[in-house]
XYZ file of C-alpha atoms in Angstrom:
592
model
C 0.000 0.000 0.000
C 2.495 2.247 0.829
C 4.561 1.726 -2.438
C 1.441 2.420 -4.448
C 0.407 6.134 -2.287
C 4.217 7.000 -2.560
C 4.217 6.744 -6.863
C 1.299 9.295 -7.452
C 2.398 11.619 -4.506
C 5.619 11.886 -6.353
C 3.781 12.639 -9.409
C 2.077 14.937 -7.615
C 5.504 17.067 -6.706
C 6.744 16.243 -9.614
C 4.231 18.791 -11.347
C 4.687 21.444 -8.958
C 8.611 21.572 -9.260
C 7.630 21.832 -13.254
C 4.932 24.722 -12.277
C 8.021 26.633 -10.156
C 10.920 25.561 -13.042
C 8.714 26.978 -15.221
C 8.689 30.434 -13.413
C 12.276 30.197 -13.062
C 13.308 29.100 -16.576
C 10.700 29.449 -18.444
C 12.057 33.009 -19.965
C 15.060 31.683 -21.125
C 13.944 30.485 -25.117
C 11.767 34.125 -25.532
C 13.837 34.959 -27.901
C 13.106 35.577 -31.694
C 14.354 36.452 -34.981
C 12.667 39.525 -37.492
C 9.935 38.207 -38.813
C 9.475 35.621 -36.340
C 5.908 34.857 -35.665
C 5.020 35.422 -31.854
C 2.307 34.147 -30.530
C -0.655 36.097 -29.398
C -3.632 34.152 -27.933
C -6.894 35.464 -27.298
C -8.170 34.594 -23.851
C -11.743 35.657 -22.789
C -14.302 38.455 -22.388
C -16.908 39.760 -19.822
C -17.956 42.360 -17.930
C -15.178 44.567 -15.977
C -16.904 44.144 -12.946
C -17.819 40.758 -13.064
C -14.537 38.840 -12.880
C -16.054 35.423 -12.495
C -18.475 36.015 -15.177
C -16.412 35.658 -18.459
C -16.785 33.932 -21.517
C -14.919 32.582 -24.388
C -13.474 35.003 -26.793
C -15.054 33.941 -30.246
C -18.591 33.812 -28.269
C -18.781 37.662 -29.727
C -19.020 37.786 -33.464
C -15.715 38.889 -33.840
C -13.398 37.556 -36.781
C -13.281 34.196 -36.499
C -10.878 32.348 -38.249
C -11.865 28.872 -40.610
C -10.297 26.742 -37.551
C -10.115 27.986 -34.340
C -7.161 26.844 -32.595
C -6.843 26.126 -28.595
C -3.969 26.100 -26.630
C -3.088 23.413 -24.591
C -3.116 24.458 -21.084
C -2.547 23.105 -17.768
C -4.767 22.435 -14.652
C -4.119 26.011 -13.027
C -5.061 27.726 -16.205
C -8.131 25.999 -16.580
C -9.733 26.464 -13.114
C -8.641 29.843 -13.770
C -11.042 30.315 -16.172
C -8.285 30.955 -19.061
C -9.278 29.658 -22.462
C -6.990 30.633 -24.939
C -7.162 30.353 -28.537
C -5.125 31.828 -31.208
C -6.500 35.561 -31.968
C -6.771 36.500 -35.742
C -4.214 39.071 -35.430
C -0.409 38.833 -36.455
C 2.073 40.698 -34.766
C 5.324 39.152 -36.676
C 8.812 40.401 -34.087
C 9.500 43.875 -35.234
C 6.991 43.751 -38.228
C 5.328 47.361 -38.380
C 1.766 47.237 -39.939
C -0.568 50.255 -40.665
C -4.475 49.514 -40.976
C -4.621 45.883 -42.015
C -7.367 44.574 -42.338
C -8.680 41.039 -40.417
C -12.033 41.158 -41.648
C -15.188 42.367 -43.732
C -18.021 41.089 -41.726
C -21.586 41.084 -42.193
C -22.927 41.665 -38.752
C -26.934 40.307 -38.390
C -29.439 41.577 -36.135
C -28.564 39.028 -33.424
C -24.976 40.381 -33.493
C -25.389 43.384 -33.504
C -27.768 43.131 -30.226
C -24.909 40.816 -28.796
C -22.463 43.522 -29.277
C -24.811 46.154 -27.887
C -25.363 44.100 -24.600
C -21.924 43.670 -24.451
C -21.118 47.594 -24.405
C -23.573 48.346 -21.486
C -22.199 45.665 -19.504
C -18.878 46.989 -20.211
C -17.211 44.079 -21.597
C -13.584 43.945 -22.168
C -11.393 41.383 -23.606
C -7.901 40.121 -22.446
C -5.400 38.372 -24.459
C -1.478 37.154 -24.041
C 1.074 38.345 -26.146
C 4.137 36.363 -25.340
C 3.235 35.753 -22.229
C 2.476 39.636 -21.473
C -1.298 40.813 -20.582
C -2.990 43.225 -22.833
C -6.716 44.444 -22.252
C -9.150 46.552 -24.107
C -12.875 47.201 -24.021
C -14.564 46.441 -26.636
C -17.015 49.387 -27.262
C -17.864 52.608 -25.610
C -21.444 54.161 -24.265
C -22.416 57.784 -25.396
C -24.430 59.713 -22.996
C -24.664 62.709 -24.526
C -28.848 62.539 -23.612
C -29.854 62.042 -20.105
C -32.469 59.850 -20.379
C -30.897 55.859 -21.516
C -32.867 55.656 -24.256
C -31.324 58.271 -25.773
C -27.689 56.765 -25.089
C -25.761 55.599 -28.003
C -23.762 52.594 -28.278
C -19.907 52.151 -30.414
C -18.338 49.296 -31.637
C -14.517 49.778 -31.818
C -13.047 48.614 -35.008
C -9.546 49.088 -35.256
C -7.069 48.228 -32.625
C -3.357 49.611 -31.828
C -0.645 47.344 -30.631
C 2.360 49.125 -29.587
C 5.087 46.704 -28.556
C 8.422 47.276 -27.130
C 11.605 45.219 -27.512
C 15.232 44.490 -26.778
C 17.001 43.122 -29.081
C 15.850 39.506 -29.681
C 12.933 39.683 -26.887
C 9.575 41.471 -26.470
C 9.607 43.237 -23.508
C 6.303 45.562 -23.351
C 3.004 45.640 -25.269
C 0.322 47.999 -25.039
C -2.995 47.929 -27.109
C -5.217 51.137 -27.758
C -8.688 51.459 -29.781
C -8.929 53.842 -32.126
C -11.446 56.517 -31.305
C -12.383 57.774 -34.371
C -13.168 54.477 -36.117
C -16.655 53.302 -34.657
C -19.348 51.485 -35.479
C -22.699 52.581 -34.792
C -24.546 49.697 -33.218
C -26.902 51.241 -30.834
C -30.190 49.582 -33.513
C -30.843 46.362 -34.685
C -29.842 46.548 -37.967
C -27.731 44.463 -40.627
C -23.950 45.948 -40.881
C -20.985 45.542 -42.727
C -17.935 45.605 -40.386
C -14.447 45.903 -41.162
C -12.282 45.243 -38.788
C -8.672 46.376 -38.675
C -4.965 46.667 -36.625
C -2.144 48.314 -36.645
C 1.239 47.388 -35.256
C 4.142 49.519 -34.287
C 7.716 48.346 -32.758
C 9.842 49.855 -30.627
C 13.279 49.681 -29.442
C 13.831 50.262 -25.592
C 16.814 49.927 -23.073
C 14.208 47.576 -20.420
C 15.816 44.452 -19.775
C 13.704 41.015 -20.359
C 14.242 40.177 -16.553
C 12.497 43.694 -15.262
C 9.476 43.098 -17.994
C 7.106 41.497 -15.626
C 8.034 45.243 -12.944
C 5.325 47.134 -15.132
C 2.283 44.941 -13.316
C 3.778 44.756 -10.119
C 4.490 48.383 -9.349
C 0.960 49.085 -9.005
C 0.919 47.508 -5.526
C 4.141 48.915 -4.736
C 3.606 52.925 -5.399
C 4.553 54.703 -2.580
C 1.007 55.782 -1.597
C -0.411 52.169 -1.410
C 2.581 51.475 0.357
C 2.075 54.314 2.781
C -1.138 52.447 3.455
C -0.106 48.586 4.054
C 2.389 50.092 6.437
C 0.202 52.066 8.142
C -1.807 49.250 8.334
C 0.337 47.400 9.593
C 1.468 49.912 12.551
C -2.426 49.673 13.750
C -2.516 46.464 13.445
C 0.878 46.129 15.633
C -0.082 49.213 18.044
C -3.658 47.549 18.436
C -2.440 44.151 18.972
C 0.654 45.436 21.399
C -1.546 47.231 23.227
C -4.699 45.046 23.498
C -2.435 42.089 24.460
C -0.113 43.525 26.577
C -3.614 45.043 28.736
C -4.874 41.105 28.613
C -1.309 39.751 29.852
C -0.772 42.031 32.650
C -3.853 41.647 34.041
C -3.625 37.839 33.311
C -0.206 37.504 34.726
C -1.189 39.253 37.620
C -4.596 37.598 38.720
C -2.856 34.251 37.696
C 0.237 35.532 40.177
C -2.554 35.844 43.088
C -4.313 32.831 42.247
C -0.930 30.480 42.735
C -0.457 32.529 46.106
C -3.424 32.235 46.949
C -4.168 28.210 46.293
C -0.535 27.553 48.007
C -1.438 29.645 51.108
C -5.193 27.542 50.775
C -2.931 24.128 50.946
C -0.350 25.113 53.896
C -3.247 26.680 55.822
C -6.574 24.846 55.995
C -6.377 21.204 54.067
C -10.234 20.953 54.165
C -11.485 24.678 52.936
C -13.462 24.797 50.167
C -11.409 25.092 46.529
C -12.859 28.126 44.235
C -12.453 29.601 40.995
C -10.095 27.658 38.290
C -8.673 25.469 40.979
C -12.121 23.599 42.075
C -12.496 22.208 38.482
C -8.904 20.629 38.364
C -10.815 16.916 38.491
C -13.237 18.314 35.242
C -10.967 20.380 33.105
C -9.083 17.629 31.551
C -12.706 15.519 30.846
C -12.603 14.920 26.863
C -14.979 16.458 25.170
C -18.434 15.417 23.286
C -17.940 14.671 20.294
C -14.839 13.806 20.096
C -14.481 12.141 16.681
C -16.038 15.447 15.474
C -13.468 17.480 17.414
C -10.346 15.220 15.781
C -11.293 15.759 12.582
C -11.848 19.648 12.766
C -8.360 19.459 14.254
C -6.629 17.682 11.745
C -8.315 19.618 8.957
C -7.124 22.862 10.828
C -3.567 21.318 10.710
C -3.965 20.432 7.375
C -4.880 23.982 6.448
C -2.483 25.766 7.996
C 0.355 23.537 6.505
C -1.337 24.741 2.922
C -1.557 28.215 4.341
C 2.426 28.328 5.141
C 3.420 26.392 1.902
C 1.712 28.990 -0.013
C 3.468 31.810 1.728
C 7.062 30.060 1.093
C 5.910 29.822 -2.767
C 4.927 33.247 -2.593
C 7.529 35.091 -0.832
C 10.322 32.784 -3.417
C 8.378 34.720 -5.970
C 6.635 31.304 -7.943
C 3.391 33.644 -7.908
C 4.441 36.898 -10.271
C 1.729 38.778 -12.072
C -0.468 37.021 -14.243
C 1.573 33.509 -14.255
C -1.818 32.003 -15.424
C -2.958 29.067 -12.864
C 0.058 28.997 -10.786
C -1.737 29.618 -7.448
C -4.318 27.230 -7.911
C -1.729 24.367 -9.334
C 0.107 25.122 -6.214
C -3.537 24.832 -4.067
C -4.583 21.444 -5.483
C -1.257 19.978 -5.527
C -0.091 20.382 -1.700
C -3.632 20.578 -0.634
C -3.326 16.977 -1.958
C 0.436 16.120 -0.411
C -0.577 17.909 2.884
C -3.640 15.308 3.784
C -1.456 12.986 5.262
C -1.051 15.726 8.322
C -4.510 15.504 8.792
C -5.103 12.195 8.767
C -1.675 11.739 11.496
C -3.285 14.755 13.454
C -6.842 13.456 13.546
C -6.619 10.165 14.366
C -3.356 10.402 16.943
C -5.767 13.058 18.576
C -8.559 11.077 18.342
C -7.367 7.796 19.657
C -5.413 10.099 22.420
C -8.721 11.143 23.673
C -9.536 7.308 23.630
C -11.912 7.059 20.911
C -11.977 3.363 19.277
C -13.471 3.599 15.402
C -10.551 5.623 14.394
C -11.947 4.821 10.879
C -14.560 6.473 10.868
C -12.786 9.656 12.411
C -10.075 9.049 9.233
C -13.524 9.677 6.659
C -14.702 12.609 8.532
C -11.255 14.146 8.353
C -11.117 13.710 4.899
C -14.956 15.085 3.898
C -14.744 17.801 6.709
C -13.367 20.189 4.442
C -13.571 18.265 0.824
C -17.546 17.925 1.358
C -18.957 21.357 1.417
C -16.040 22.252 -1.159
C -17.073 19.919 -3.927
C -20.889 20.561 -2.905
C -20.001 24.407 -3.301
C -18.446 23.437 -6.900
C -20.662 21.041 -7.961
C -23.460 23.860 -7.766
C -21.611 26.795 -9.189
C -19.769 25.139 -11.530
C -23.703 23.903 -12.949
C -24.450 27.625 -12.973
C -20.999 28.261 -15.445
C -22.481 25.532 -17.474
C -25.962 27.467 -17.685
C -23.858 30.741 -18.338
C -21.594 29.113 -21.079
C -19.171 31.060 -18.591
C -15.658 30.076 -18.373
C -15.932 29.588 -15.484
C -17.145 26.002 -15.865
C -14.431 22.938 -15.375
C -14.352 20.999 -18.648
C -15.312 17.198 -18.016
C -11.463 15.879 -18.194
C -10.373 18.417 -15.764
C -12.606 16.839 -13.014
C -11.617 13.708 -14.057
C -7.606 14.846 -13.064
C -9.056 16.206 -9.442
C -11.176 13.133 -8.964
C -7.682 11.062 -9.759
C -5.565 13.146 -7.676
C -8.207 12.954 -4.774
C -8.672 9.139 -5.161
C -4.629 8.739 -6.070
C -2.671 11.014 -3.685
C -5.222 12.835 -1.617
C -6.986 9.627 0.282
C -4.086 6.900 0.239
C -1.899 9.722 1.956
C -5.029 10.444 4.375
C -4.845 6.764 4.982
C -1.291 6.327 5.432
C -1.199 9.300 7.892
C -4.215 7.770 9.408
C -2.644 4.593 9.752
C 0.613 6.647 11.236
C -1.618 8.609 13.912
C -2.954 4.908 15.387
C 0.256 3.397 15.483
C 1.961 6.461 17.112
C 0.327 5.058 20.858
C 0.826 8.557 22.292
C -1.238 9.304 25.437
C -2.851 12.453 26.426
C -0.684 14.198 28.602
C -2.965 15.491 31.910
C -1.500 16.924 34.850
C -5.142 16.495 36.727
C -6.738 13.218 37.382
C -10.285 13.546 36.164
C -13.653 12.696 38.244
C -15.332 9.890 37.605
C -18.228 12.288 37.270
C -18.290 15.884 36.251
C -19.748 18.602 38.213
C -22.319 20.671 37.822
C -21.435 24.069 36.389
C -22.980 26.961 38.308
C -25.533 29.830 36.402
C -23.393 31.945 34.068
C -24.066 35.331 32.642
C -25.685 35.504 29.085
C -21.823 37.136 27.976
C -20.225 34.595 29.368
C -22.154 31.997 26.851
C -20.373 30.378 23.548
C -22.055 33.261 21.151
C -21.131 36.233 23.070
C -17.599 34.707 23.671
C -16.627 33.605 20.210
C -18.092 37.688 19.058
C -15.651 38.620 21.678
C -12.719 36.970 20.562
C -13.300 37.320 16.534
C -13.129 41.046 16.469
C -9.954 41.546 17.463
C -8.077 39.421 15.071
C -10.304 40.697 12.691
C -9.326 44.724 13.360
C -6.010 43.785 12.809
C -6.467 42.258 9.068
C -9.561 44.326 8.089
C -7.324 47.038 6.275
C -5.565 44.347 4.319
C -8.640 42.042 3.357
C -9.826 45.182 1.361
C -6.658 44.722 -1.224
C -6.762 41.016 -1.269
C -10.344 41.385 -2.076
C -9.842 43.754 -4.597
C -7.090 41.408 -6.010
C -9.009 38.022 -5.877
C -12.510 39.725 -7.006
C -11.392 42.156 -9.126
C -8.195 43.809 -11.191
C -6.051 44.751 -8.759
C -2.744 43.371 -9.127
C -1.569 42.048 -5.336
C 2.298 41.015 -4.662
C 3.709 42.542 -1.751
C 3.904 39.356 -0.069
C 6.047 39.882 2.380
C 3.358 42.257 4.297
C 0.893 39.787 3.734
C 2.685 37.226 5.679
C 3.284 39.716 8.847
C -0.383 40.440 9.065
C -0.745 36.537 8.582
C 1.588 36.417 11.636
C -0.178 39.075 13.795
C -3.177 37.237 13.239
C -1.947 33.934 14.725
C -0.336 35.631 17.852
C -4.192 37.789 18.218
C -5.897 34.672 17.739
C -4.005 32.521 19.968
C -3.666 35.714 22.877
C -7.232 36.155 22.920
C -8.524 32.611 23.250
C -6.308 32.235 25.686
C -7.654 35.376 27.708
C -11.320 34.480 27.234
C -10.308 30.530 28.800
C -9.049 31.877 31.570
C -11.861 33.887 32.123
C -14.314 30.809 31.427
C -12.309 28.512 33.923
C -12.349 30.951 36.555
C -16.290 30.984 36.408
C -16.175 27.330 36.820
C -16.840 26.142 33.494
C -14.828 22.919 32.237
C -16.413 22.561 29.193
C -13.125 24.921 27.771
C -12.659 22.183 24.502
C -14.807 23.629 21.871
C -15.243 26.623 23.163
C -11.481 27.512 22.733
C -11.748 25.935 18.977
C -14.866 28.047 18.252
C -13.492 31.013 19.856
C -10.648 30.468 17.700
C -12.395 30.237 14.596
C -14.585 33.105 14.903
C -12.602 35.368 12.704
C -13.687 32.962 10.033
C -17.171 34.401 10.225
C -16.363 37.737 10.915
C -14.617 37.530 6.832
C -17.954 36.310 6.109
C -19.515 39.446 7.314
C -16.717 41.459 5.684
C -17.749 39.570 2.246
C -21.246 41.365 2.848
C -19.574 44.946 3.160
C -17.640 44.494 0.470
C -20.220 43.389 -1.959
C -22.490 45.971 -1.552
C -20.765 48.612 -0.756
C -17.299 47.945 -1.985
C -17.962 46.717 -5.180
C -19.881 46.752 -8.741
C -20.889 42.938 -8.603
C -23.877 42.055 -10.150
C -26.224 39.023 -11.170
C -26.715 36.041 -10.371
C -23.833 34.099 -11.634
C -21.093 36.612 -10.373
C -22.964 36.939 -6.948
C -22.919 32.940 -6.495
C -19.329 32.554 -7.411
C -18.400 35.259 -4.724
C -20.448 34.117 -1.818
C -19.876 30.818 -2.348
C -16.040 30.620 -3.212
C -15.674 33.002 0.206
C -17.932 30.959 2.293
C -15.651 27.719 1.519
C -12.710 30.119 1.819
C -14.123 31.516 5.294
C -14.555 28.043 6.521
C -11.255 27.231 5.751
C -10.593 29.964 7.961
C -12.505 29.019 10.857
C -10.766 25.501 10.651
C -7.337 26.564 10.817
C -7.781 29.411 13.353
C -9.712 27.078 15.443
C -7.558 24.754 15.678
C -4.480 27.551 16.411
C -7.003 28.714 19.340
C -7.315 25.793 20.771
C -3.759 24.840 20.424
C -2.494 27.701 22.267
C -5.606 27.090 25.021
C -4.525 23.395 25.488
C -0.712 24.735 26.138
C -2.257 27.448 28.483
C -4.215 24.775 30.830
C -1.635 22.374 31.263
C 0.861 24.710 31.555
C -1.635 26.571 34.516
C -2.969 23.031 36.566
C 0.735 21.739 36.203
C 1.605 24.602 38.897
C -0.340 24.048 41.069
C -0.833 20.928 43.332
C -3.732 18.577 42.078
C -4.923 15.651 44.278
């Protein structure tokens, strides 16, 4: 069994290292004679503000040549949405062209409409010239008269590439429209279209390694700098302050209470035990559902492995602007070699807290997370199918995730599974527990699990909720995101706020007398998850120019998978910082 998981798993890193030598060398045979042909592919269009909502390029009458041809392109590409197919222009390496014509086209009714809709929707189209981005819209709106119906609509016609190079490389391209050549197409009428280009080359100093700084330096201008800084410094001054108030007073209460449980045990051996103390015979009881808890854990631990694996990738620079499908090559492919941590974590928890059908904790580990995802997909990606969007995953790419799943993904679940059982850890207690629990005394309605986990979500969240905006704006729109490096210190300030606070609140809870600490330090934890989810709202509607139903499905159902994730991973950093907290507290103290 274990020869058979290893050989796919391999494969499995095997395409990643291509995916990052690709990045790496992938520049190296750019290079190209005069009157070389370089390709230009056309890749899709759609409406500006609808990023999920695009379609294939030649679904728009546009010139279509006799035989369309597709590019072969790999997984990341494809759930990208990226379809490319060779556009019917020909930019030839430093081959100047004035006005050619593609096309005479005799636009119908229906295409004209298409067209029309288009324009108001505010399509645009995107292609890849050597491996460089180039967008365009595809018509204009005149509102010259208030009312709409007075608004007319233009087609543009002719299109202006203006390419730099380098001696034997392209190193820039930029494409323009041509605003005096415009088609009319504001009625339903028959037309006669032609469509044209024009190409001009020229010669700059840029070298081929700095072409890719052009789409990057939008993140990094010094005011949106100024602002990830400054966001940062809140965040920092927030947390440094908020956390510093919570471990003083902590520190301090905890100081009293060791003084004041030693000077209990010297001076009266039958007085009554209070506060934290009295539950020392409850606190280490194992929770209810246990098999339920394991599996959130391991899934968390999965996560967060993903999570840092990403970051590495990132920060090594694998993820440069517009690398088509990198990211989510990089997401299936260690989400896959990462499930053998949470089938280890699970189960070793699990059979730690002596639970017996360690099997069935191994399947809930592995459809914890994997369940509402493909549910999630399998509805949206019907919807893309209904669209004709882009969006939807042709047949044999679900066929590859199904065999990665059922090839790397479950026999490394398995094998960590198997691990986790075999590992014969015990759970380390420092208290003897009761043979029954006691009774836990009337609480306050803030000191219940709602309150509590609103409590300990909001700060994590004010510490991120500057930078969610850009990564937002990134993932749901055209912002180009790469600074990283920031990225990964708010990542870092969110673990240390997460893991601070549930630790605070448990105190707080076992001082009250409540030993029930288990979930509530995992759903404390994970509340920031939901307050993203809330953020999602905001951003929508107030944020944003989404719109209809397809875009608005995509969205909140991509970020409620995404915001789950969340909750797993933080939930399981809460209660791993709450589990070294109460040990670390009853193993002061004397417990008989």
């Amino acid at each position: 069994m274990r020869k058979r998981a290893v050989a796919p798993a391999a494969v499995a890193a095997l395409l990643l290292c291509f995916e990052i030598a690709g990045v790496v060398l992938g520049a190296s045979d750019r290079r190209y004679k005069p009157e070389d042909p370089v390709p230009l592919y056309a890749n899709k269009v759609g409406p500006f503000h609808n990023p999920s909502e695009t379609y294939r390029y030649f679904d728009l009458p546009f010139c279509t040549p006799e035989h369309v041809t597709e590019k072969k392109e790999d997984l990341g590409e494809v759930l990208n949405g990226d379809r490319l197919v060779i556009a019917p222009y020909k930019l030839d390496f430093r081959v100047d062209r004035d006005s050619k014509v593609v096309c005479k086209k005799q636009l119908k009714k229906e295409d004209v409409a298409k067209f029309r809709n288009a324009i108001i929707k505010d399509y645009y189209f995107q292609m890849y010239y050597d491996d460089l981005p180039i967008w365009g819209y595809i018509g204009k709106v005149d509102k010259e008269g208030k009312d709409p119906s007075e608004f007319k609509y233009f087609l543009y016609k002719h299109i202006h590439f203006d390419i730099l190079y380098n001696d034997d490389r392209v190193i820039e391209i930029n494409v323009h429209t041509d605003p005096s050549a415009l088609v009319d197409v504001t009625e339903d009428r028959d037309i006669e279209v032609e469509f044209l280009y024009s190409v001009k080359w020229k010669e700059t100093t840029t070298p081929f390694e700095k072409r890719m700084d052009k789409y990057s330096q939008s993140s990094s201008l010094p005011h949106h700098l100024e602002i990830h800084w400054f966001s940062i410094i809140n965040s920092c001054i927030t947390v440094l302050l908020l956390t510093g108030f919570l471990a003083t007073i902590l520190m301090r209460v905890l100081k009293n209470d060791f003084v004041k449980y030693a000077h209990d045990e010297e001076s009266a051996d039958d007085q009554e035990e209070t506060g934290w103390k009295y539950i020392h015979g409850d606190v280490f009881r194992f929770p209810k559902n246990k098999s339920l808890f394991a599996a959130c854990l391991g899934s968390g631990t999965q996560l967060f492995a993903l999570t840092v694996f990403i970051f590495v990738l990132a920060l090594v620079g694998v993820f440069y602007p517009y690398n088509r499908g990198a990211l989510f090559t990089a997401l299936v492919v260690i989400y896959a070699l990462t499930s053998g941590i949470a089938g280890y974590t699970a189960t070793s928890f699990y059979c730690q807290l002596e639970g017996t059908n360690w099997v069935r904790n191994l399947l809930l580990t592995g459809c914890l997370f994997c369940g509402p995802l493909f549910l999630t997909f399998c509805f949206l990606n019907t919807v893309a199918i209904i669209y004709s969007a882009t969006a939807a995953l042709p047949f044999g790419t679900i066929i590859v995730i199904a065999l990665i799943w059922t090839l790397v993904t479950a026999p490394l679940l398995v094998l960590g599974g198997i691990s986790g059982k075999n590992s014969k850890t015990e759970f380390q207690a420092p208290c003897r527990t009761t043979k029954y629990p006691r009774e836990i005394p009337p609480l306050p309605w803030y000191r219940e699990t709602i309150p509590q986990m609103a409590m300990a979500g909001f700060l994590p969240f004010s510490a991120i909720y500057i930078e969610l905006y850009y990564i937002f704006a990134s993932v749901w729109g055209h912002r180009i995101y790469t600074i990283y490096s920031i990225l990964f210190v708010v990542f870092i300030i969110l673990l240390i706020v997460t893991a601070f606070i549930t630790v605070a609140l448990i105190y707080f809870q076992l001082a009250a007398e409540d030993h029930e600490w288990w979930w509530r330090s995992f759903l404390c934890g994970g509340s920031t998850g939901l307050f993203i989810y809330g953020y999602c709202l905001y951003y929508y509607y107030a944020r944003s120019d989404m719109s209809g139903f397809m875009q608005t499905s995509f969205f909140f159902g991509y970020m409620a998978c995404i915001c789950y994730g969340f909750f797993l991973m933080l939930g399981m950093v809460g209660f791993r910082a709450a589990l070294l907290f109460v040990r670390h507290i009853y193993r002061s103290i004397k417990c008989e």
